[in-house]
CSV table of C-alpha atoms in Angstrom, one decimal:
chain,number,residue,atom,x,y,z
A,1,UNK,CA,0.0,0.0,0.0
A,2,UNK,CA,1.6,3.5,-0.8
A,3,UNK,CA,1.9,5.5,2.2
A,4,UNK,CA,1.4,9.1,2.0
A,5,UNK,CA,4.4,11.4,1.4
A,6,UNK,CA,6.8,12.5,4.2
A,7,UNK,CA,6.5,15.7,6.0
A,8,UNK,CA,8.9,17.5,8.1
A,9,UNK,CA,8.6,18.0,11.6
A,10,UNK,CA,8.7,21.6,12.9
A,11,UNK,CA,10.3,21.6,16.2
A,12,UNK,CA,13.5,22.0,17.6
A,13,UNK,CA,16.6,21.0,15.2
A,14,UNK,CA,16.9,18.2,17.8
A,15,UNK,CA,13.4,16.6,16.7
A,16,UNK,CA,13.8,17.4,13.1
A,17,UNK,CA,13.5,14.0,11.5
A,18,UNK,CA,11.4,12.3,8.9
A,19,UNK,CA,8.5,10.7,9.5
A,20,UNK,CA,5.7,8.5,7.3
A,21,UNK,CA,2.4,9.7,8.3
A,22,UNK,CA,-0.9,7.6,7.7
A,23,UNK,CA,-3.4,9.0,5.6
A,24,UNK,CA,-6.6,9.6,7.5
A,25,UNK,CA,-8.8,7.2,5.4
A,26,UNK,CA,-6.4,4.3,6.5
A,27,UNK,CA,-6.5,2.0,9.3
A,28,UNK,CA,-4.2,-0.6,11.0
A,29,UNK,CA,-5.4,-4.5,9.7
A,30,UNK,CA,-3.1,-7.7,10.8
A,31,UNK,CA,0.0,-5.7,10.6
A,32,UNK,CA,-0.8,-4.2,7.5
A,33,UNK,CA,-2.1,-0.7,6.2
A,34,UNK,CA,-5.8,-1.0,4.7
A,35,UNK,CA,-8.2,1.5,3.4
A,36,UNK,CA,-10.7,2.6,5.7
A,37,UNK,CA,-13.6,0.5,4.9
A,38,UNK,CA,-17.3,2.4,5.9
A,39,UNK,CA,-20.1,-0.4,6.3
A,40,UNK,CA,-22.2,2.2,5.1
A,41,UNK,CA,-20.6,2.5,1.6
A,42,UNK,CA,-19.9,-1.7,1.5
A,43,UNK,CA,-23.4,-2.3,1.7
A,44,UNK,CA,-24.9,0.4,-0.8
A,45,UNK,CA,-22.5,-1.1,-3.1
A,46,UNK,CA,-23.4,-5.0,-2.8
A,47,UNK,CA,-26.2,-4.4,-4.6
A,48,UNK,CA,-27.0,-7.3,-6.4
A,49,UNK,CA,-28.6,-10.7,-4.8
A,50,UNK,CA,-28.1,-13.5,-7.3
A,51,UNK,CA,-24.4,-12.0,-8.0
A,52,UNK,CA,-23.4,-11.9,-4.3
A,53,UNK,CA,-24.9,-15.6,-3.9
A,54,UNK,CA,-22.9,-16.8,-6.8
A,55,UNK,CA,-19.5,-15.3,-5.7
A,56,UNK,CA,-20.5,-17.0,-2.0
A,57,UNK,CA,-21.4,-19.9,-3.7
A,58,UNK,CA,-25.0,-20.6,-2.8
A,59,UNK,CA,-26.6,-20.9,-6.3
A,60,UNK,CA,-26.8,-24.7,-6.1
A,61,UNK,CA,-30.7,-24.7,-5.6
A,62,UNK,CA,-31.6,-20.7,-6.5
A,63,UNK,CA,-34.7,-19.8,-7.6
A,64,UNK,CA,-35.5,-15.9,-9.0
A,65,UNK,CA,-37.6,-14.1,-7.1
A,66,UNK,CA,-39.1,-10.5,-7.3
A,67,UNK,CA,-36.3,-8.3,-6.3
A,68,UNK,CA,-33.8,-11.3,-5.8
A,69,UNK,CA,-33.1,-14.9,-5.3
A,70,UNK,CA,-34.5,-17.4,-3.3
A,71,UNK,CA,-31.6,-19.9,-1.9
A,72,UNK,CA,-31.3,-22.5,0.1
A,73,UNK,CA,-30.5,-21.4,3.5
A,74,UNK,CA,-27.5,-21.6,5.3
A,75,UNK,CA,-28.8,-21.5,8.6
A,76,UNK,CA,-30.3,-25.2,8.1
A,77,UNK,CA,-31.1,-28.2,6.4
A,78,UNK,CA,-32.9,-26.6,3.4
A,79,UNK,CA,-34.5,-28.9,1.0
A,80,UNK,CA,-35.9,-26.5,-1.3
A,81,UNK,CA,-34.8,-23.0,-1.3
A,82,UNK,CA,-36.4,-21.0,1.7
A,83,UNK,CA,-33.9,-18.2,2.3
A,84,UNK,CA,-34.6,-15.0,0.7
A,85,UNK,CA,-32.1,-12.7,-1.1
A,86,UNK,CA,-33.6,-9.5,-2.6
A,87,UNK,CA,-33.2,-5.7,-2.5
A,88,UNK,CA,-34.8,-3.8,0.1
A,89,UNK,CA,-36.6,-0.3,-0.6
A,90,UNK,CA,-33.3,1.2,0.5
A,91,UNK,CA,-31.4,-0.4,-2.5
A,92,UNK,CA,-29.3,-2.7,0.3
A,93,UNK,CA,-29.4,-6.7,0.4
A,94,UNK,CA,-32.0,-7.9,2.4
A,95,UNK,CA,-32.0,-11.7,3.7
A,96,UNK,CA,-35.0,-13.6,5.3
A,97,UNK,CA,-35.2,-17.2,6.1
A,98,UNK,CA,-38.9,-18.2,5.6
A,99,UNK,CA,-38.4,-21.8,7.2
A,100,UNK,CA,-36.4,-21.0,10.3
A,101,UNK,CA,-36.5,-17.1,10.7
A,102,UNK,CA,-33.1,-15.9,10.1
A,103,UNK,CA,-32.7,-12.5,8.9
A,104,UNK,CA,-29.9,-9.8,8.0
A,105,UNK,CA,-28.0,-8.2,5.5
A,106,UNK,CA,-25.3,-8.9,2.9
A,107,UNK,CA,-22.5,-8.7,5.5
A,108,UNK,CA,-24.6,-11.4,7.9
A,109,UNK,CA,-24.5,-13.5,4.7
A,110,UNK,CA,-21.2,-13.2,3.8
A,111,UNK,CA,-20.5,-14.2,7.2
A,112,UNK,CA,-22.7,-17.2,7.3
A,113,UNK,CA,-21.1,-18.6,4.4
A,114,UNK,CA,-17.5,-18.0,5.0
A,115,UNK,CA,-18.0,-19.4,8.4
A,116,UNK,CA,-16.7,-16.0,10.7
A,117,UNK,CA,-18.2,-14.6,13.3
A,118,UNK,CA,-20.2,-11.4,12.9
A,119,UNK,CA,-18.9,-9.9,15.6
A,120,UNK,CA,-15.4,-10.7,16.3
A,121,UNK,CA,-13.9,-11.2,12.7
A,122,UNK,CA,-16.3,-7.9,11.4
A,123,UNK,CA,-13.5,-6.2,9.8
A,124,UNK,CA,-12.3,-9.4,8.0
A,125,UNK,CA,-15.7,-9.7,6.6
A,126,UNK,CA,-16.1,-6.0,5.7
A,127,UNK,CA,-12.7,-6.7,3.6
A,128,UNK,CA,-14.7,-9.6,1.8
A,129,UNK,CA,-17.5,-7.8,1.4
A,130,UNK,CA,-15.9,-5.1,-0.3
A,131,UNK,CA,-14.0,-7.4,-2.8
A,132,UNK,CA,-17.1,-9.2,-3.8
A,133,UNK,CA,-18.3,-5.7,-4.4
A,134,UNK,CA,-15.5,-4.7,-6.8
A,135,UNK,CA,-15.9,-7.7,-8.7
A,136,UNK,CA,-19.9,-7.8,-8.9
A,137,UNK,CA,-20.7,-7.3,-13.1
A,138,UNK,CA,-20.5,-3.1,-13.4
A,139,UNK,CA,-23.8,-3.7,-15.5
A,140,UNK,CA,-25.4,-3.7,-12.2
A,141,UNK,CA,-24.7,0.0,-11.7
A,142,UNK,CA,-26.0,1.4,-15.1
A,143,UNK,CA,-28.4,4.5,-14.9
A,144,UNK,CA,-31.4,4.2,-13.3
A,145,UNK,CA,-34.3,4.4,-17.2
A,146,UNK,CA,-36.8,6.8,-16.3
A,147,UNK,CA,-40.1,5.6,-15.3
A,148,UNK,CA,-42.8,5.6,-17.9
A,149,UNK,CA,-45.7,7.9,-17.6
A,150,UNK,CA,-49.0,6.5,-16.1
A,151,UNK,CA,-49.1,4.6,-13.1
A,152,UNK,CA,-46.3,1.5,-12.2
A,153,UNK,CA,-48.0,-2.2,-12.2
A,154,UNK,CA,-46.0,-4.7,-10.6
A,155,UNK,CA,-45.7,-8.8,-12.0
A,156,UNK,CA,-47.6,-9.4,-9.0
A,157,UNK,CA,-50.2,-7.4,-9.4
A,158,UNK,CA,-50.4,-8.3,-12.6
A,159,UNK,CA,-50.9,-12.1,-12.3
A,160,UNK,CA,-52.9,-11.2,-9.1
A,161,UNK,CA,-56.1,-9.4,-11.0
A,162,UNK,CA,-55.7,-12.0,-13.7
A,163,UNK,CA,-56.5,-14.7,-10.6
A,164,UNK,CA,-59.3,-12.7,-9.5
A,165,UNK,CA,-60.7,-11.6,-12.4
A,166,UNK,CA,-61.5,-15.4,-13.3
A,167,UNK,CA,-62.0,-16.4,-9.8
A,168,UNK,CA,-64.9,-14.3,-8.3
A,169,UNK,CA,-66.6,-15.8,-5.0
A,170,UNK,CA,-69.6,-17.9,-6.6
A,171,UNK,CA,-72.5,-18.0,-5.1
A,172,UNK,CA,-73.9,-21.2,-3.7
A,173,UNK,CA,-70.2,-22.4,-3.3
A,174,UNK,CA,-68.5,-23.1,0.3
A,175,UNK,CA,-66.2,-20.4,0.1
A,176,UNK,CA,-69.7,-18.1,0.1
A,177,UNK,CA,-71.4,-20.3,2.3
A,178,UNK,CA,-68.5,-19.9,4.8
A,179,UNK,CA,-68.6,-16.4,3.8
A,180,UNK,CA,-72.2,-15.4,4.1
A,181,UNK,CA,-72.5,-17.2,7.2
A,182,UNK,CA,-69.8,-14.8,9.1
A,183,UNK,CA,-72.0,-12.3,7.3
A,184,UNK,CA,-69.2,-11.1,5.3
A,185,UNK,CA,-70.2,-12.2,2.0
A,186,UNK,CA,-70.9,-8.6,0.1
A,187,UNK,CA,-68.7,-7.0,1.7
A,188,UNK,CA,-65.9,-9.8,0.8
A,189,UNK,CA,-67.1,-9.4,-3.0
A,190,UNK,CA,-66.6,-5.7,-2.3
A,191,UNK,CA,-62.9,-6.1,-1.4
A,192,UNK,CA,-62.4,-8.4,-4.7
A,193,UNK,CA,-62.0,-11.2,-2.9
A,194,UNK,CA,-62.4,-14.6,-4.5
A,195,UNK,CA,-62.3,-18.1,-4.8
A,196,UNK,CA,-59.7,-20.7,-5.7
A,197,UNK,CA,-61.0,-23.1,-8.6
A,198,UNK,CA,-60.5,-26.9,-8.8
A,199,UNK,CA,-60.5,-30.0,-11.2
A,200,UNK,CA,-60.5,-28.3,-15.1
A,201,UNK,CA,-60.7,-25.1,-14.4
A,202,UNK,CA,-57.6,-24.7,-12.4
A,203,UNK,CA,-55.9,-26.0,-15.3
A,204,UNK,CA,-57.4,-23.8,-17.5
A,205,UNK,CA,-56.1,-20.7,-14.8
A,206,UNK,CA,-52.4,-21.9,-14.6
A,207,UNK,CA,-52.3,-22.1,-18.4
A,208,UNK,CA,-53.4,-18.7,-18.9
A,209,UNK,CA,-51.0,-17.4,-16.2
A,210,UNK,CA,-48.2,-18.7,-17.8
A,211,UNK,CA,-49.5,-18.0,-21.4
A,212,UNK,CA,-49.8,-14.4,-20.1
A,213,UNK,CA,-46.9,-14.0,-17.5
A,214,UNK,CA,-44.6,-17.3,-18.2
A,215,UNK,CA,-44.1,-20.2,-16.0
A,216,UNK,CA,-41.9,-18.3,-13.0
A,217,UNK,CA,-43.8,-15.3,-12.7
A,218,UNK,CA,-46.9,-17.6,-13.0
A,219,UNK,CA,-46.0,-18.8,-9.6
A,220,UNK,CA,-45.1,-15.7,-8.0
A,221,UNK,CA,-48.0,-14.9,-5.7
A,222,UNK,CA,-47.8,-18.3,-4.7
A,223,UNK,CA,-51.2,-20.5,-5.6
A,224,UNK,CA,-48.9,-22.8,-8.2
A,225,UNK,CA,-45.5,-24.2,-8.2
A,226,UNK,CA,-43.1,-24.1,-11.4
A,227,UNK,CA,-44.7,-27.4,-12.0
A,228,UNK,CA,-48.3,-26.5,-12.0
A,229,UNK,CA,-48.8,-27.9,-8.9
A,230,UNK,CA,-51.5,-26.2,-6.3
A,231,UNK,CA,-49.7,-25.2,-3.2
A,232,UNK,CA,-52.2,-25.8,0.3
A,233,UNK,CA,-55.3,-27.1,-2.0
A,234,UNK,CA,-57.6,-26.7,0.6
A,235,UNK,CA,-57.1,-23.2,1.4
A,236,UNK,CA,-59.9,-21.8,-1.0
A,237,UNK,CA,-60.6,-18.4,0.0
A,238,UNK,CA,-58.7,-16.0,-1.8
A,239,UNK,CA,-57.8,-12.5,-0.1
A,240,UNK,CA,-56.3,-9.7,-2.0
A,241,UNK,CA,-53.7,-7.5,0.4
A,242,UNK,CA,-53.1,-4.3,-1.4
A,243,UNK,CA,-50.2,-1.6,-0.9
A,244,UNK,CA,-50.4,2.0,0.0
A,245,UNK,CA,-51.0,2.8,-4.5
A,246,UNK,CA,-53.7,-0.3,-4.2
A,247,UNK,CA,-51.8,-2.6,-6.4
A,248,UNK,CA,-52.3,-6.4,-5.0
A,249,UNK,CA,-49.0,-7.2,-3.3
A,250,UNK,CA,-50.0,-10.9,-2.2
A,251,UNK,CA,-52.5,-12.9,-1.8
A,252,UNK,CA,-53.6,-14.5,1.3
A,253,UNK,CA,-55.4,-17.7,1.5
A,254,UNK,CA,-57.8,-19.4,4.2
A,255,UNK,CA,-59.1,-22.9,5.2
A,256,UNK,CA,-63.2,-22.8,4.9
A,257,UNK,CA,-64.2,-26.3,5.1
A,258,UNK,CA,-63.0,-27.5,8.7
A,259,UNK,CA,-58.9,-27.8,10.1
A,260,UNK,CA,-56.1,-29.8,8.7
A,261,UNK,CA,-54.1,-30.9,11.3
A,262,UNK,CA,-50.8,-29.6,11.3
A,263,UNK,CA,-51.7,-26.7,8.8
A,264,UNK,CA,-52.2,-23.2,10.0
A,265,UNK,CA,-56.0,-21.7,8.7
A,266,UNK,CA,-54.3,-19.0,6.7
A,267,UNK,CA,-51.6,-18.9,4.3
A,268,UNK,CA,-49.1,-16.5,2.7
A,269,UNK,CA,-46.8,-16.7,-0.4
A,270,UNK,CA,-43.8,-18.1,0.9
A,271,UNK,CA,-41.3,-15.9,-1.0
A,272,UNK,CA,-44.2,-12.9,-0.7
A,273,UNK,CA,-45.4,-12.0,2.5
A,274,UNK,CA,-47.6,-8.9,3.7
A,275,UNK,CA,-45.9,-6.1,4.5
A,276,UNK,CA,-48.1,-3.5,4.9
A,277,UNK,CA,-51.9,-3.8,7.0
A,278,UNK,CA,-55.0,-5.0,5.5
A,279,UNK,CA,-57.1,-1.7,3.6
A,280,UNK,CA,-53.8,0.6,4.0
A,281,UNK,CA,-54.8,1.9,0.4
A,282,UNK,CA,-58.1,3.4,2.2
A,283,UNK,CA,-55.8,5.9,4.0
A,284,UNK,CA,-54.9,8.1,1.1
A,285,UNK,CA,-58.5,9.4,0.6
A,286,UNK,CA,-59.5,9.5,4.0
A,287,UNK,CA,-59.7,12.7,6.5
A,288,UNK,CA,-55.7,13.2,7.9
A,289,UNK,CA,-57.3,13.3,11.2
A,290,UNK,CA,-59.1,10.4,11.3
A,291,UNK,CA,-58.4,8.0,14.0
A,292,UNK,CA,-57.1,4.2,12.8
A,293,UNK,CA,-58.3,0.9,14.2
A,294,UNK,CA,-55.7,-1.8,14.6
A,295,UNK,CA,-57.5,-5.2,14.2
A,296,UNK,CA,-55.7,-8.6,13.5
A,297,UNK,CA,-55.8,-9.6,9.9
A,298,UNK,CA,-58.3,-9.2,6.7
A,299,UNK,CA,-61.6,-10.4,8.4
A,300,UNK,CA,-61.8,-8.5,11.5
A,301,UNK,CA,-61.4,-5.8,9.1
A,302,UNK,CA,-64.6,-6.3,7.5
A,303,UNK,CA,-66.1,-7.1,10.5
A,304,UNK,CA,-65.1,-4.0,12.1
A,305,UNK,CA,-66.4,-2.2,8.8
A,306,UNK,CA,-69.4,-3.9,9.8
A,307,UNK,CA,-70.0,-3.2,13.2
A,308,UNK,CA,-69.5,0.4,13.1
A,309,UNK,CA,-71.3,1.2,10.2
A,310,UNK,CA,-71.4,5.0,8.3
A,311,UNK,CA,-70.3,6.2,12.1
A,312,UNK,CA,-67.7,8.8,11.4
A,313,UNK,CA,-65.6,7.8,14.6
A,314,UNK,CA,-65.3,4.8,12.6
A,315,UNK,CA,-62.0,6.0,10.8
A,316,UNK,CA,-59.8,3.6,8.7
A,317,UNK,CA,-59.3,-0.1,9.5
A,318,UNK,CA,-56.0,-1.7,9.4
A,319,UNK,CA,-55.6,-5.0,9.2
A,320,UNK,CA,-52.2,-6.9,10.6
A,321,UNK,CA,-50.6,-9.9,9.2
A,322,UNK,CA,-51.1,-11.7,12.4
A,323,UNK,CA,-50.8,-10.9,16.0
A,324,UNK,CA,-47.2,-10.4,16.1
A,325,UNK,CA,-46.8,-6.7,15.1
A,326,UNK,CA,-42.9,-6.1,15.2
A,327,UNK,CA,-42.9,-8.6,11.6
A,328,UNK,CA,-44.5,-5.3,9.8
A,329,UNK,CA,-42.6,-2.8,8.6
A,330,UNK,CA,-42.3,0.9,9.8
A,331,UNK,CA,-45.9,2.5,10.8
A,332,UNK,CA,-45.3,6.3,8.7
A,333,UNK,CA,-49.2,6.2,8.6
A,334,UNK,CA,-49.7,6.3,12.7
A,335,UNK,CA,-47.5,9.8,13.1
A,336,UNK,CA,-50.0,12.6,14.2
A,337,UNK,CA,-52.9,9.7,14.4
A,338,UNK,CA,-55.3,8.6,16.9
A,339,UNK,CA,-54.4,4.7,16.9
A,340,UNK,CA,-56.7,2.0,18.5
A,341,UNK,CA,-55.8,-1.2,19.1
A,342,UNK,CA,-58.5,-3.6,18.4
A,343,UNK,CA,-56.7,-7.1,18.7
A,344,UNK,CA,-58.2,-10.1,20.1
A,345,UNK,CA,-59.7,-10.2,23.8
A,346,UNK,CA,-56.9,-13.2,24.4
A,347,UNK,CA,-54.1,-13.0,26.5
A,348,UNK,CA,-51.8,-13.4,23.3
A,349,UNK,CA,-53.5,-10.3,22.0
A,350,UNK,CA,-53.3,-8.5,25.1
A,351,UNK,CA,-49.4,-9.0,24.8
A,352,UNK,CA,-49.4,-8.2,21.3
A,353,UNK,CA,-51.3,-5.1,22.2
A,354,UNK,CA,-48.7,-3.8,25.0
A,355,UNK,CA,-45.9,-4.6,22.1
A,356,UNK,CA,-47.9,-2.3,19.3
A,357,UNK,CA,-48.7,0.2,21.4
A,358,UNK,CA,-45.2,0.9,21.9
A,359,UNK,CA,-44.2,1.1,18.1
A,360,UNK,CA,-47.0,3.3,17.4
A,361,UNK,CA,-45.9,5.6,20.0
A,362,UNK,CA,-42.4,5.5,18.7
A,363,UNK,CA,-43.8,5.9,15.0
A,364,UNK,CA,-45.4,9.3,16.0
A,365,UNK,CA,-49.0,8.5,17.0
A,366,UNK,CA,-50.4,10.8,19.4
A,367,UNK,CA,-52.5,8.7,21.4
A,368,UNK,CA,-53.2,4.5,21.8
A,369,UNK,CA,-55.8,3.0,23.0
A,370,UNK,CA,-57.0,-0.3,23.8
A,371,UNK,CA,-60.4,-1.6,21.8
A,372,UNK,CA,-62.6,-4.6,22.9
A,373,UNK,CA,-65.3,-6.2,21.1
A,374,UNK,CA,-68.9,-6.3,23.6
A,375,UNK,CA,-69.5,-9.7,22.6
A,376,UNK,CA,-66.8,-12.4,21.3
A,377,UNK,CA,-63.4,-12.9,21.4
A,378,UNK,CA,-62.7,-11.0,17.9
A,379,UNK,CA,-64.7,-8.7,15.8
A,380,UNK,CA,-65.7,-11.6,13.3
A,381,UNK,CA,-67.2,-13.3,16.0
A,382,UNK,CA,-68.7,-10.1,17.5
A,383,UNK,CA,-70.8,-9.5,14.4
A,384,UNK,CA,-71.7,-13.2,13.9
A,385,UNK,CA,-73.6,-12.4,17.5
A,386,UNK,CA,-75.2,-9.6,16.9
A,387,UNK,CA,-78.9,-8.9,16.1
A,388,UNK,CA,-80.2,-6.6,14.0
């Protein structure tokens, strides 16, 4: 490494000497001078998934996925790729274990796979980090193409209408028997939800989708495999979760006809999971000052909608993915807000409460409150007991 040019000391002619001084973006590495290496910098630069995997190695079973790759994970014995690799909104590697629940960046990747410790041998795997970085395709860096005019459309939105535009709720079938008996049915065909076709017809959908969309994007919102195959058959009921523009971002499905042992009642794309709540694209025309009404998942929120009718204290509803809150992203729609927090009158949603309350606070929301349902342990339930 060049050093940086010698300078005279001023001093005494006693002290005059010579000296090599180090420049200020250097640091001391394993008896060697090394450029000073900011994380900050390192990571805006590994930009690219499936070319970090494949310098690291971990290609063997990879899989595209929006934004990424979807690898095996390293973490675990992975028999088909569970481990996400994809770009996050900040334009920095993301990673996500679906099966056992890793998460981290590039740089907990790197680590993973070179077998150092994260914590101890950091600067070691900054070093790597930054090589893999320099020798990543410079294709990858090209200037951003302007966006076209009119609004964006993502694949999965894409192949998510085309699903529900040829799977509408039928009536007579059980997905609106299940429906209409939770009293939910019109407002479920409201919200475009639908219903998951079988025997003939589902062939007919998956050829469509890939005669429209190809075989991989096909199978991005996560009804088929590549192979055509139906992923949880039994889950029917098809539930459209929309992003802040009202594009479909996933689809979420849900058991009707009785449990499966050992399968959960509701279902997400593996490699696409909600991020945002349930009816977040209702915020951009409502009142700024309207309060919002935290409930737990897609039909508490039309439950909710139900219950409180054309009352104007009603607000928006949000739906979470579930009743552990901290899996959502950042909450920028709670700052300045009234939030309640309408989750389940169980002791796992009073916990869950006392953990959301907290992040609304922290996101900006003026005041939290705690909202019961008069009559069942959920809202769902709620309305399926009350009279007209």
């Amino acid at each position: 490494m060049t050093q940086s040019s010698p300078t005279a000391e001023t001093g005494p002619p006693s002290a005059n000497r010579r000296k090599f001084v180090l420049p200020a973006w250097s640091i001391h590495l394993d008896g060697l001078v090394a450029p000073r290496l900011e994380v900050k910098d390192v990571r805006a630069r590994l930009n690219d998934p499936a070319g970090l995997c494949a310098e690291l190695g971990l290609v063997g079973a990879c899989r595209r996925q929006l934004n990424g790759v979807m690898i095996a994970c390293p973490w675990h014995d992975d028999s088909t790729p569970s481990c996400s690799v994809s770009l996050a909104e900040s334009g920095t590697i993301r990673v996500k274990c679906f099966g056992c629940g890793v998460a981290g960046d590039a740089l907990t990747l790197i680590a993973r796979a070179l077998d150092l410790d994260l914590q101890s041998q950091f600067q070691q795997i900054l070093v790597e980090a930054d090589r893999i970085a320099s020798v990543l395709p410079i294709t990858r860096l090209s200037p951003v193409v302007p966006a076209p005019t009119g609004p964006r459309v993502s694949s999965t939105d894409a192949v998510a209408k085309a699903v529900f535009d040829a799977c509408p709720v039928r009536d007579g079938s059980e997905v609106a028997k299940y429906l209409a008996g939770r009293r939910l049915l019109a407002a479920a065909q409201r919200d475009g939800w639908g219903e998951l076709r079988t025997g003939e017809e589902q062939v007919a959908l998956y050829a469509r989708l890939v005669s429209e969309f190809g075989r991989m994007t096909a199978s991005s919102v996560g009804i088929f495999d590549e192979e055509g195959r139906v992923r949880f058959k039994d889950h029917s009921l098809l539930i459209p979760w929309r992003n802040e523009q009202g594009e479909i971002a996933t689809i979420q499905r849900r058991l009707v006809c009785g449990g499966v042992p050992n399968v959960p009642k509701y279902v997400f794309p593996r490699d696409v999971p909600a991020t945002v709540p349930y009816g977040i694209e209702r915020l951009a025309e409502a009142d700024p000052k309207a309060p919002i009404t935290l409930v737990e998942g897609a039909v508490d929120v039309l439950a909710y909608r139900a219950l409180a009718g054309r009352s104007e204290s009603a607000g928006v509803v949000l739906g979470l993915p579930g009743v552990a809150p901290g899996r959502s992203r950042a909450m920028p729609w709670a700052r300045g807000r009234v939030c309640r927090i309408g989750f389940d009158a169980d002791e796992a949603g009073h916990r869950a409460s006392k953990t959301l309350c907290d992040l609304l606070l922290a996101a900006g929301a003026i005041r939290v409150t705690r909202l019961l349902p008069n009559d069942g342990k959920d809202w769902a339930e709620a309305l399926e007991r009350w009279t007209l």
